[in-house]
Tab-separated table of C-alpha atoms and ligand atoms in Angstrom:
chain	number	residue	atom	x	y	z
A	1	MET	CA	5.690	21.189	-19.014
A	2	ARG	CA	4.648	19.641	-22.303
A	3	ILE	CA	4.325	15.937	-22.992
A	4	LYS	CA	6.110	15.043	-26.207
A	5	LYS	CA	5.291	11.374	-26.393
A	6	ILE	CA	3.274	8.756	-24.592
A	7	ILE	CA	3.380	5.111	-25.591
A	8	PRO	CA	1.042	2.718	-23.758
A	9	ASN	CA	1.675	-0.982	-23.564
A	10	LYS	CA	0.715	-3.915	-21.418
A	11	THR	CA	2.794	-6.119	-19.190
A	12	LEU	CA	2.257	-8.982	-16.767
A	13	ALA	CA	1.902	-8.264	-13.064
A	14	SER	CA	2.886	-10.526	-10.157
A	15	LEU	CA	-0.023	-12.976	-10.508
A	16	GLY	CA	0.163	-13.182	-14.272
A	17	ASN	CA	-2.610	-10.697	-14.989
A	18	GLU	CA	-2.087	-7.982	-17.560
A	19	THR	CA	-1.570	-4.439	-16.377
A	20	ILE	CA	-0.989	-1.164	-18.155
A	21	LYS	CA	2.401	0.463	-18.544
A	22	ALA	CA	3.390	3.653	-20.321
A	23	LYS	CA	6.492	5.346	-21.604
A	24	MET	CA	6.384	9.109	-21.488
A	25	MET	CA	8.759	11.717	-22.829
A	26	LEU	CA	8.583	15.345	-21.731
A	27	GLU	CA	9.635	18.375	-23.776
A	28	ASN	CA	12.807	18.706	-21.671
A	29	GLY	CA	13.929	15.287	-22.899
A	30	ILE	CA	13.319	13.498	-19.591
A	31	SER	CA	11.483	10.242	-19.995
A	32	SER	CA	9.901	7.720	-17.670
A	33	GLU	CA	8.385	4.281	-17.849
A	34	THR	CA	5.686	3.440	-15.368
A	35	ILE	CA	3.636	0.378	-14.432
A	36	VAL	CA	0.618	0.584	-12.146
A	37	PRO	CA	-0.360	-2.076	-9.580
A	38	SER	CA	-3.794	-3.436	-8.713
A	39	GLY	CA	-5.426	-4.585	-5.494
A	40	ILE	CA	-6.767	-8.031	-4.624
A	41	SER	CA	-8.775	-7.153	-1.531
A	42	LYS	CA	-10.036	-3.913	-3.036
A	43	GLY	CA	-12.223	-1.408	-1.213
A	44	LYS	CA	-15.546	-0.765	-2.911
A	45	TYR	CA	-14.975	3.010	-2.881
A	46	GLU	CA	-11.803	2.721	-4.948
A	47	ILE	CA	-11.847	4.145	-8.462
A	48	LYS	CA	-12.670	1.399	-10.995
A	49	ASN	CA	-10.049	0.045	-13.366
A	50	VAL	CA	-10.464	-1.049	-16.972
A	51	THR	CA	-8.625	-3.897	-18.693
A	52	ALA	CA	-5.099	-3.219	-19.940
A	53	ASP	CA	-6.407	-3.359	-23.524
A	54	GLU	CA	-9.086	-0.785	-22.773
A	55	ALA	CA	-6.525	1.407	-21.020
A	56	ILE	CA	-4.391	1.347	-24.186
A	57	VAL	CA	-7.418	2.354	-26.262
A	58	GLN	CA	-8.242	5.162	-23.803
A	59	ILE	CA	-4.682	6.533	-23.867
A	60	ASN	CA	-4.498	6.447	-27.646
A	61	ARG	CA	-7.859	8.221	-27.801
A	62	ILE	CA	-6.724	11.143	-25.625
A	63	LYS	CA	-3.134	11.424	-26.870
A	64	ASP	CA	-3.807	14.694	-28.684
A	65	ILE	CA	-5.282	16.260	-25.562
A	66	LEU	CA	-2.292	15.126	-23.517
A	67	MET	CA	0.214	16.459	-26.003
A	68	SER	CA	-1.501	19.768	-26.633
A	69	GLY	CA	-1.381	21.062	-23.037
A	70	ASP	CA	1.286	22.758	-20.972
A	71	TRP	CA	0.839	20.892	-17.713
A	72	ARG	CA	1.584	20.984	-14.050
A	73	GLN	CA	0.753	17.852	-12.051
A	74	GLU	CA	-2.501	19.357	-10.734
A	75	THR	CA	-3.753	20.635	-14.085
A	76	LEU	CA	-2.953	17.343	-15.786
A	77	ASP	CA	-4.677	15.324	-13.054
A	78	LYS	CA	-7.718	17.578	-13.099
A	79	ARG	CA	-8.040	17.041	-16.857
A	80	LEU	CA	-7.603	13.280	-16.410
A	81	ASN	CA	-10.443	13.253	-13.881
A	82	GLU	CA	-12.703	15.095	-16.319
A	83	LEU	CA	-12.041	12.548	-19.053
A	84	GLY	CA	-13.773	9.722	-17.167
A	85	LEU	CA	-10.971	7.182	-17.609
A	86	GLY	CA	-10.341	3.918	-15.798
A	87	GLY	CA	-8.361	4.468	-12.589
A	88	ASN	CA	-5.422	2.522	-14.008
A	89	THR	CA	-5.478	4.566	-17.234
A	90	SER	CA	-5.422	7.889	-15.437
A	91	LEU	CA	-2.838	6.754	-12.875
A	92	VAL	CA	-0.377	5.452	-15.449
A	93	ILE	CA	-0.441	8.873	-17.133
A	94	SER	CA	-0.409	10.830	-13.885
A	95	ALA	CA	2.378	8.732	-12.351
A	96	SER	CA	4.479	8.802	-15.548
A	97	PHE	CA	4.360	12.592	-15.479
A	98	TRP	CA	5.141	12.627	-11.760
A	99	LYS	CA	7.953	10.132	-12.153
A	100	ALA	CA	9.604	12.139	-14.933
A	101	ASN	CA	9.522	15.217	-12.687
A	102	GLU	CA	9.876	13.884	-9.172
A	103	LYS	CA	11.762	10.604	-9.139
A	104	ILE	CA	14.703	11.028	-6.791
A	105	ASN	CA	17.892	11.173	-8.842
A	106	VAL	CA	20.572	11.115	-6.224
A	107	PRO	CA	20.245	9.922	-2.660
A	108	THR	CA	20.763	12.860	-0.339
A	109	SER	CA	21.347	12.952	3.366
A	110	SER	CA	18.120	14.915	3.801
A	111	LEU	CA	15.937	11.925	2.886
A	112	LYS	CA	13.725	10.920	5.778
A	113	PHE	CA	13.143	7.183	5.684
A	114	PRO	CA	9.866	5.742	6.954
A	115	SER	CA	9.554	2.855	9.376
A	116	LEU	CA	8.804	-0.433	7.654
A	117	MET	CA	5.734	-2.530	8.284
A	118	LEU	CA	7.494	-5.752	7.362
A	119	LEU	CA	5.098	-8.512	6.312
A	120	LEU	CA	5.860	-11.826	8.039
A	121	PHE	CA	2.705	-13.857	7.481
A	122	GLU	CA	-0.375	-13.467	5.337
A	123	GLY	CA	-3.781	-15.066	5.128
A	124	GLY	CA	-7.308	-14.165	4.048
A	125	GLU	CA	-7.531	-13.165	0.396
A	126	HIS	CA	-3.734	-13.131	0.169
A	127	GLY	CA	-2.774	-16.560	1.472
A	128	ASN	CA	-4.008	-19.534	3.467
A	129	PRO	CA	-7.674	-18.758	4.247
A	130	ASN	CA	-7.512	-20.609	7.597
A	131	ILE	CA	-5.516	-17.612	8.664
A	132	PHE	CA	-8.307	-15.087	8.898
A	133	ILE	CA	-6.204	-11.942	9.331
A	134	GLN	CA	-4.818	-10.745	6.003
A	135	GLU	CA	-1.440	-9.336	7.066
A	136	PHE	CA	0.816	-9.867	10.075
A	137	MET	CA	3.633	-7.327	10.113
A	138	ILE	CA	6.286	-6.144	12.539
A	139	ILE	CA	7.561	-2.612	12.700
A	140	GLU	CA	11.174	-2.141	11.731
A	141	ARG	CA	13.122	1.107	11.968
A	142	CYS	CA	15.904	0.018	9.651
A	143	LEU	CA	16.135	-2.101	6.549
A	144	SER	CA	19.052	-4.247	7.753
A	145	ASP	CA	16.981	-5.407	10.755
A	146	ALA	CA	14.057	-6.162	8.465
A	147	ILE	CA	16.268	-8.277	6.207
A	148	SER	CA	17.816	-10.256	9.052
A	149	ASP	CA	14.467	-10.735	10.851
A	150	PHE	CA	12.834	-12.040	7.700
A	151	LYS	CA	15.684	-14.527	7.184
A	152	ARG	CA	15.468	-15.554	10.804
A	153	LEU	CA	11.786	-16.339	10.422
A	154	ARG	CA	12.447	-18.432	7.330
A	155	SER	CA	15.122	-20.418	9.168
A	156	TYR	CA	12.754	-20.987	12.088
A	157	LEU	CA	10.050	-22.356	9.780
A	158	VAL	CA	12.481	-24.564	7.868
A	159	ASN	CA	14.202	-25.867	11.017
A	160	ASN	CA	10.846	-26.754	12.555
A	161	ASN	CA	9.627	-28.533	9.441
A	162	LEU	CA	6.958	-25.905	8.906
A	163	GLU	CA	5.951	-24.900	5.418
A	164	SER	CA	7.730	-21.825	4.131
A	165	THR	CA	5.656	-21.083	1.058
A	166	VAL	CA	4.632	-17.464	0.676
A	167	GLY	CA	1.389	-15.680	-0.180
A	168	VAL	CA	0.834	-13.005	-2.821
A	169	GLU	CA	2.830	-10.307	-1.035
A	170	GLY	CA	5.762	-12.487	0.005
A	171	GLY	CA	4.637	-13.201	3.584
A	172	PHE	CA	4.772	-16.814	4.826
A	173	SER	CA	1.479	-18.654	4.791
A	174	PRO	CA	1.838	-22.183	6.222
A	175	SER	CA	-1.245	-24.296	5.560
A	176	GLY	CA	-1.475	-25.652	9.114
A	177	PHE	CA	-1.529	-22.213	10.725
A	178	ASN	CA	-4.417	-20.138	12.060
A	179	ASP	CA	-4.504	-16.606	13.486
A	180	LEU	CA	-3.440	-17.415	17.039
A	181	MET	CA	-0.680	-19.833	16.043
A	182	THR	CA	0.641	-17.148	13.737
A	183	LEU	CA	0.618	-14.494	16.449
A	184	ASP	CA	2.196	-16.913	18.945
A	185	THR	CA	4.987	-17.648	16.477
A	186	ILE	CA	5.703	-13.952	16.015
A	187	LYS	CA	5.680	-13.409	19.765
A	188	LYS	CA	8.056	-16.308	20.285
A	189	ILE	CA	10.591	-15.261	17.659
A	190	PHE	CA	10.327	-11.472	17.960
A	191	PRO	CA	9.174	-10.789	21.536
A	192	GLN	CA	10.364	-7.177	21.457
A	193	LYS	CA	8.865	-6.135	18.168
A	194	GLU	CA	5.654	-4.168	17.743
A	195	ILE	CA	3.030	-5.905	15.638
A	196	ALA	CA	0.872	-4.339	12.927
A	197	LEU	CA	-2.143	-6.262	11.617
A	198	ASP	CA	-4.303	-5.685	8.555
A	199	ILE	CA	-7.599	-7.341	9.448
A	200	ALA	CA	-9.194	-6.444	6.065
A	201	ALA	CA	-12.578	-6.902	7.768
A	202	ASN	CA	-14.579	-6.335	4.578
A	203	PHE	CA	-13.464	-9.746	3.409
A	204	ARG	CA	-14.269	-11.738	6.532
A	205	LYS	CA	-17.558	-10.299	7.745
A	206	GLU	CA	-18.757	-13.508	9.379
A	207	ARG	CA	-15.739	-13.776	11.675
A	208	VAL	CA	-15.622	-11.664	14.802
A	209	ILE	CA	-12.294	-10.943	16.477
A	210	ASN	CA	-11.901	-10.212	20.148
A	211	PHE	CA	-9.604	-7.218	19.807
A	212	GLU	CA	-9.350	-6.648	23.545
A	213	LEU	CA	-7.946	-10.123	23.975
A	214	LEU	CA	-5.513	-9.668	21.102
A	215	ILE	CA	-4.293	-6.356	22.434
A	216	SER	CA	-3.827	-7.717	25.949
A	217	LYS	CA	-1.920	-10.776	24.769
A	218	TYR	CA	0.269	-9.457	21.963
A	219	ASN	CA	2.425	-6.385	21.453
A	220	ILE	CA	0.059	-4.799	18.941
A	221	ARG	CA	0.788	-1.274	17.801
A	222	SER	CA	-1.367	-0.923	14.716
A	223	LEU	CA	-4.715	-2.301	13.485
A	224	GLU	CA	-5.771	-1.692	9.891
A	225	ASP	CA	-9.397	-2.071	8.804
A	226	PRO	CA	-10.568	-3.786	12.018
A	227	PHE	CA	-14.177	-3.197	10.897
A	228	THR	CA	-15.953	-3.025	7.562
A	229	ASP	CA	-16.182	0.138	5.515
A	230	GLU	CA	-19.821	0.724	6.550
A	231	ASP	CA	-19.415	0.082	10.241
A	232	TRP	CA	-18.730	3.701	11.239
A	233	GLU	CA	-20.114	3.340	14.783
A	234	GLN	CA	-17.714	0.555	15.682
A	235	TRP	CA	-14.772	2.465	14.253
A	236	VAL	CA	-15.648	5.562	16.247
A	237	SER	CA	-16.168	3.814	19.578
A	238	PHE	CA	-13.040	1.664	19.100
A	239	CYS	CA	-10.928	4.686	18.244
A	240	SER	CA	-12.168	6.601	21.263
A	241	ARG	CA	-11.260	3.643	23.497
A	242	PHE	CA	-7.962	2.559	22.005
A	243	GLY	CA	-6.803	5.493	19.875
A	244	LYS	CA	-4.263	6.607	22.478
A	245	ARG	CA	-2.552	3.200	22.591
A	246	LEU	CA	-2.859	2.013	19.021
A	247	MET	CA	-2.698	3.172	15.465
A	248	ILE	CA	-6.171	2.630	14.033
A	249	VAL	CA	-5.724	2.622	10.322
A	250	GLY	CA	-8.234	3.222	7.534
A	251	ASP	CA	-7.623	1.515	4.192
A	252	ASP	CA	-10.775	0.038	2.648
A	253	LEU	CA	-12.625	2.499	4.895
A	254	THR	CA	-10.978	5.529	3.344
A	255	THR	CA	-9.620	4.321	-0.051
A	256	THR	CA	-7.280	7.353	-0.381
A	257	ASN	CA	-10.445	9.290	-1.127
A	258	PRO	CA	-10.401	12.856	0.259
A	259	GLU	CA	-14.161	12.760	0.937
A	260	ARG	CA	-14.111	9.444	2.835
A	261	LEU	CA	-10.965	10.503	4.652
A	262	GLY	CA	-12.579	13.802	5.636
A	263	ARG	CA	-15.543	11.925	7.066
A	264	ALA	CA	-13.307	9.503	8.959
A	265	THR	CA	-11.300	12.332	10.515
A	266	ASP	CA	-14.398	14.411	11.356
A	267	LEU	CA	-15.867	11.425	13.171
A	268	GLU	CA	-12.485	10.580	14.763
A	269	ALA	CA	-12.827	7.040	13.458
A	270	ILE	CA	-9.100	6.650	12.691
A	271	ASN	CA	-5.745	8.086	13.688
A	272	ALA	CA	-3.735	6.749	10.733
A	273	VAL	CA	-4.384	6.141	7.066
A	274	ILE	CA	-3.157	4.002	4.197
A	275	VAL	CA	-2.324	5.932	1.032
A	276	LYS	CA	-2.387	4.043	-2.263
A	277	PRO	CA	-2.375	6.258	-5.356
A	278	ASN	CA	-4.165	3.636	-7.425
A	279	GLN	CA	-7.207	3.754	-5.126
A	280	ILE	CA	-7.874	7.323	-6.278
A	281	GLY	CA	-6.389	7.264	-9.801
A	282	THR	CA	-4.087	10.306	-9.757
A	283	ILE	CA	-1.004	11.514	-7.927
A	284	SER	CA	-2.768	14.770	-7.032
A	285	GLY	CA	-5.630	12.830	-5.450
A	286	ALA	CA	-3.153	10.878	-3.331
A	287	LEU	CA	-1.249	14.064	-2.395
A	288	GLU	CA	-4.532	15.645	-1.349
A	289	ALA	CA	-5.233	12.659	0.911
A	290	VAL	CA	-1.780	13.059	2.494
A	291	LYS	CA	-2.450	16.767	3.027
A	292	ILE	CA	-5.747	16.089	4.786
A	293	ALA	CA	-4.145	13.372	6.896
A	294	ARG	CA	-1.321	15.682	7.949
A	295	SER	CA	-3.677	18.542	8.778
A	296	LYS	CA	-5.558	16.233	11.152
A	297	GLY	CA	-2.414	14.785	12.727
A	298	LEU	CA	-2.875	11.307	11.245
A	299	LYS	CA	0.037	8.951	10.629
A	300	VAL	CA	0.578	8.272	6.922
A	301	ILE	CA	1.319	4.763	5.649
A	302	VAL	CA	2.138	4.441	1.948
A	303	SER	CA	1.417	0.985	0.552
A	304	HIS	CA	2.019	-1.330	-2.385
A	305	ARG	CA	-0.862	-3.511	-3.702
A	306	GLY	CA	-1.706	-7.207	-3.592
A	307	GLU	CA	-0.937	-7.650	-7.286
A	308	ASP	CA	2.119	-5.506	-7.869
A	309	ASN	CA	4.961	-5.402	-10.365
A	310	ILE	CA	8.666	-4.633	-10.647
A	311	ASP	CA	8.200	-0.862	-10.783
A	312	ASP	CA	9.432	0.970	-7.686
A	313	TRP	CA	7.980	4.485	-8.035
A	314	ILE	CA	5.825	3.998	-4.940
A	315	VAL	CA	9.051	4.148	-2.881
A	316	ASP	CA	9.915	7.579	-4.269
A	317	PHE	CA	6.345	8.667	-3.660
A	318	ALA	CA	6.551	7.539	-0.030
A	319	LEU	CA	9.799	9.455	0.483
A	320	ARG	CA	8.513	12.579	-1.242
A	321	VAL	CA	5.493	12.735	1.088
A	322	GLU	CA	7.651	11.776	4.088
A	323	ALA	CA	5.447	8.824	4.959
A	324	ASP	CA	5.668	7.680	8.564
A	325	PHE	CA	5.433	4.011	7.540
A	326	VAL	CA	5.454	1.922	4.376
A	327	LYS	CA	4.021	-1.500	3.542
A	328	PHE	CA	6.022	-3.266	0.832
A	329	GLY	CA	5.420	-6.916	1.767
A	330	GLY	CA	7.825	-9.677	2.735
A	331	ILE	CA	11.432	-9.755	1.598
A	332	GLU	CA	10.510	-12.328	-1.039
A	333	ARG	CA	9.185	-12.221	-4.614
A	334	GLY	CA	10.794	-9.940	-7.210
A	335	GLU	CA	8.090	-7.282	-7.182
A	336	ARG	CA	8.445	-6.767	-3.398
A	337	ILE	CA	12.264	-7.011	-3.475
A	338	ALA	CA	12.215	-4.221	-6.094
A	339	LYS	CA	10.813	-1.824	-3.476
A	340	TYR	CA	13.343	-2.839	-0.823
A	341	ASN	CA	16.116	-2.530	-3.395
A	342	ARG	CA	15.016	1.019	-4.153
A	343	LEU	CA	15.192	1.842	-0.430
A	344	LEU	CA	18.709	0.386	-0.341
A	345	GLU	CA	19.681	2.365	-3.417
A	346	LEU	CA	18.398	5.554	-1.807
A	347	GLY	CA	20.564	4.922	1.225
A	348	MET	CA	18.258	3.376	3.826
A	349	LYS	CA	20.353	1.580	6.400
B	401	2PG	C1	-4.145	-3.958	1.697
B	401	2PG	C2	-3.453	-4.245	0.390
B	401	2PG	C3	-1.962	-4.195	0.401
B	401	2PG	P1	-4.715	-5.245	-1.645
B	401	2PG	O1	-5.259	-4.426	1.944
B	401	2PG	O2	-3.633	-3.189	2.490
B	401	2PG	O3	-1.374	-4.993	1.357
B	401	2PG	O4	-3.954	-5.377	-0.237
B	401	2PG	O5	-3.841	-4.496	-2.552
B	401	2PG	O6	-4.995	-6.637	-2.078
B	401	2PG	O7	-5.985	-4.467	-1.369
B	402	MG	MG1	-5.408	-3.058	3.810
């Protein structure tokens, strides 16, 4: 498939920073417009981004190469990797091509919807720093439950004169709260729901969490990045002890990077993985990570980023790879709502 046109531009993302967007037209007349997100609590093994201005310069510089080839997703992505571009530059091209070819046109009954890791509270780099854990989520099987649970939590906070401001991903982040108060609140309001936490340990190295205590006291099903990305020994011994009961999820540990993921699975350090295409810079790289994860029996969680935007292609990506879970934030803030709206549009109940 030939690319007929690509027009780069910049746009503002959810925290007011510029990000790259591109319009692409293929030879068959199908066109797409794509915006890429960026992380806040980024893993150090993620591909590096360039500024939106530099990304525009890079795209304009390689336009002739892009328009002279007859591409499949893999051949395009391979070429993008060889060109040494910023991760955001290569992803906006890769995802535009993917979107033009793979975006789901009509909802069909064969779509398999993932469970939602619905963000209720956030702290760390994303919200009130007295809350040490970055993300407090509950697992929802259907969207309508997620919507009503999120509203219920807001009403609880408002009725109890607690602050209902939200953090960067639309989770509540009351200034008087700490980790245990947050978990107690979730337990009180949603006693039946399974809890998923993103510890994002890279960003709070000085604070040690007693995971055994947490697991015994709360209905925890999933722990993401409980240790730093260098702490392989702890990951391995934790996974051998708790891997049968819990999902132990690599994110900053694995950064959607096939090599890091291969190491993590060989060592049996994780039993689930976060997939974020912008950590690796191409759709093929992310698909490769999903393939490795599947071959090792890992659960796949497709995720948005801390600084996101109104584009919703990550939803289609999650459905195409039949993700087991997705993380799209709270049901607040336009850029998060955009993802939930896409799920609604595709027929998720
Ligand atoms: C994470 C993500 C998304 P960020 O750590 O899982 O929630 O955050 O994009 O800031 O890395
Ligand atoms: Mg994470």
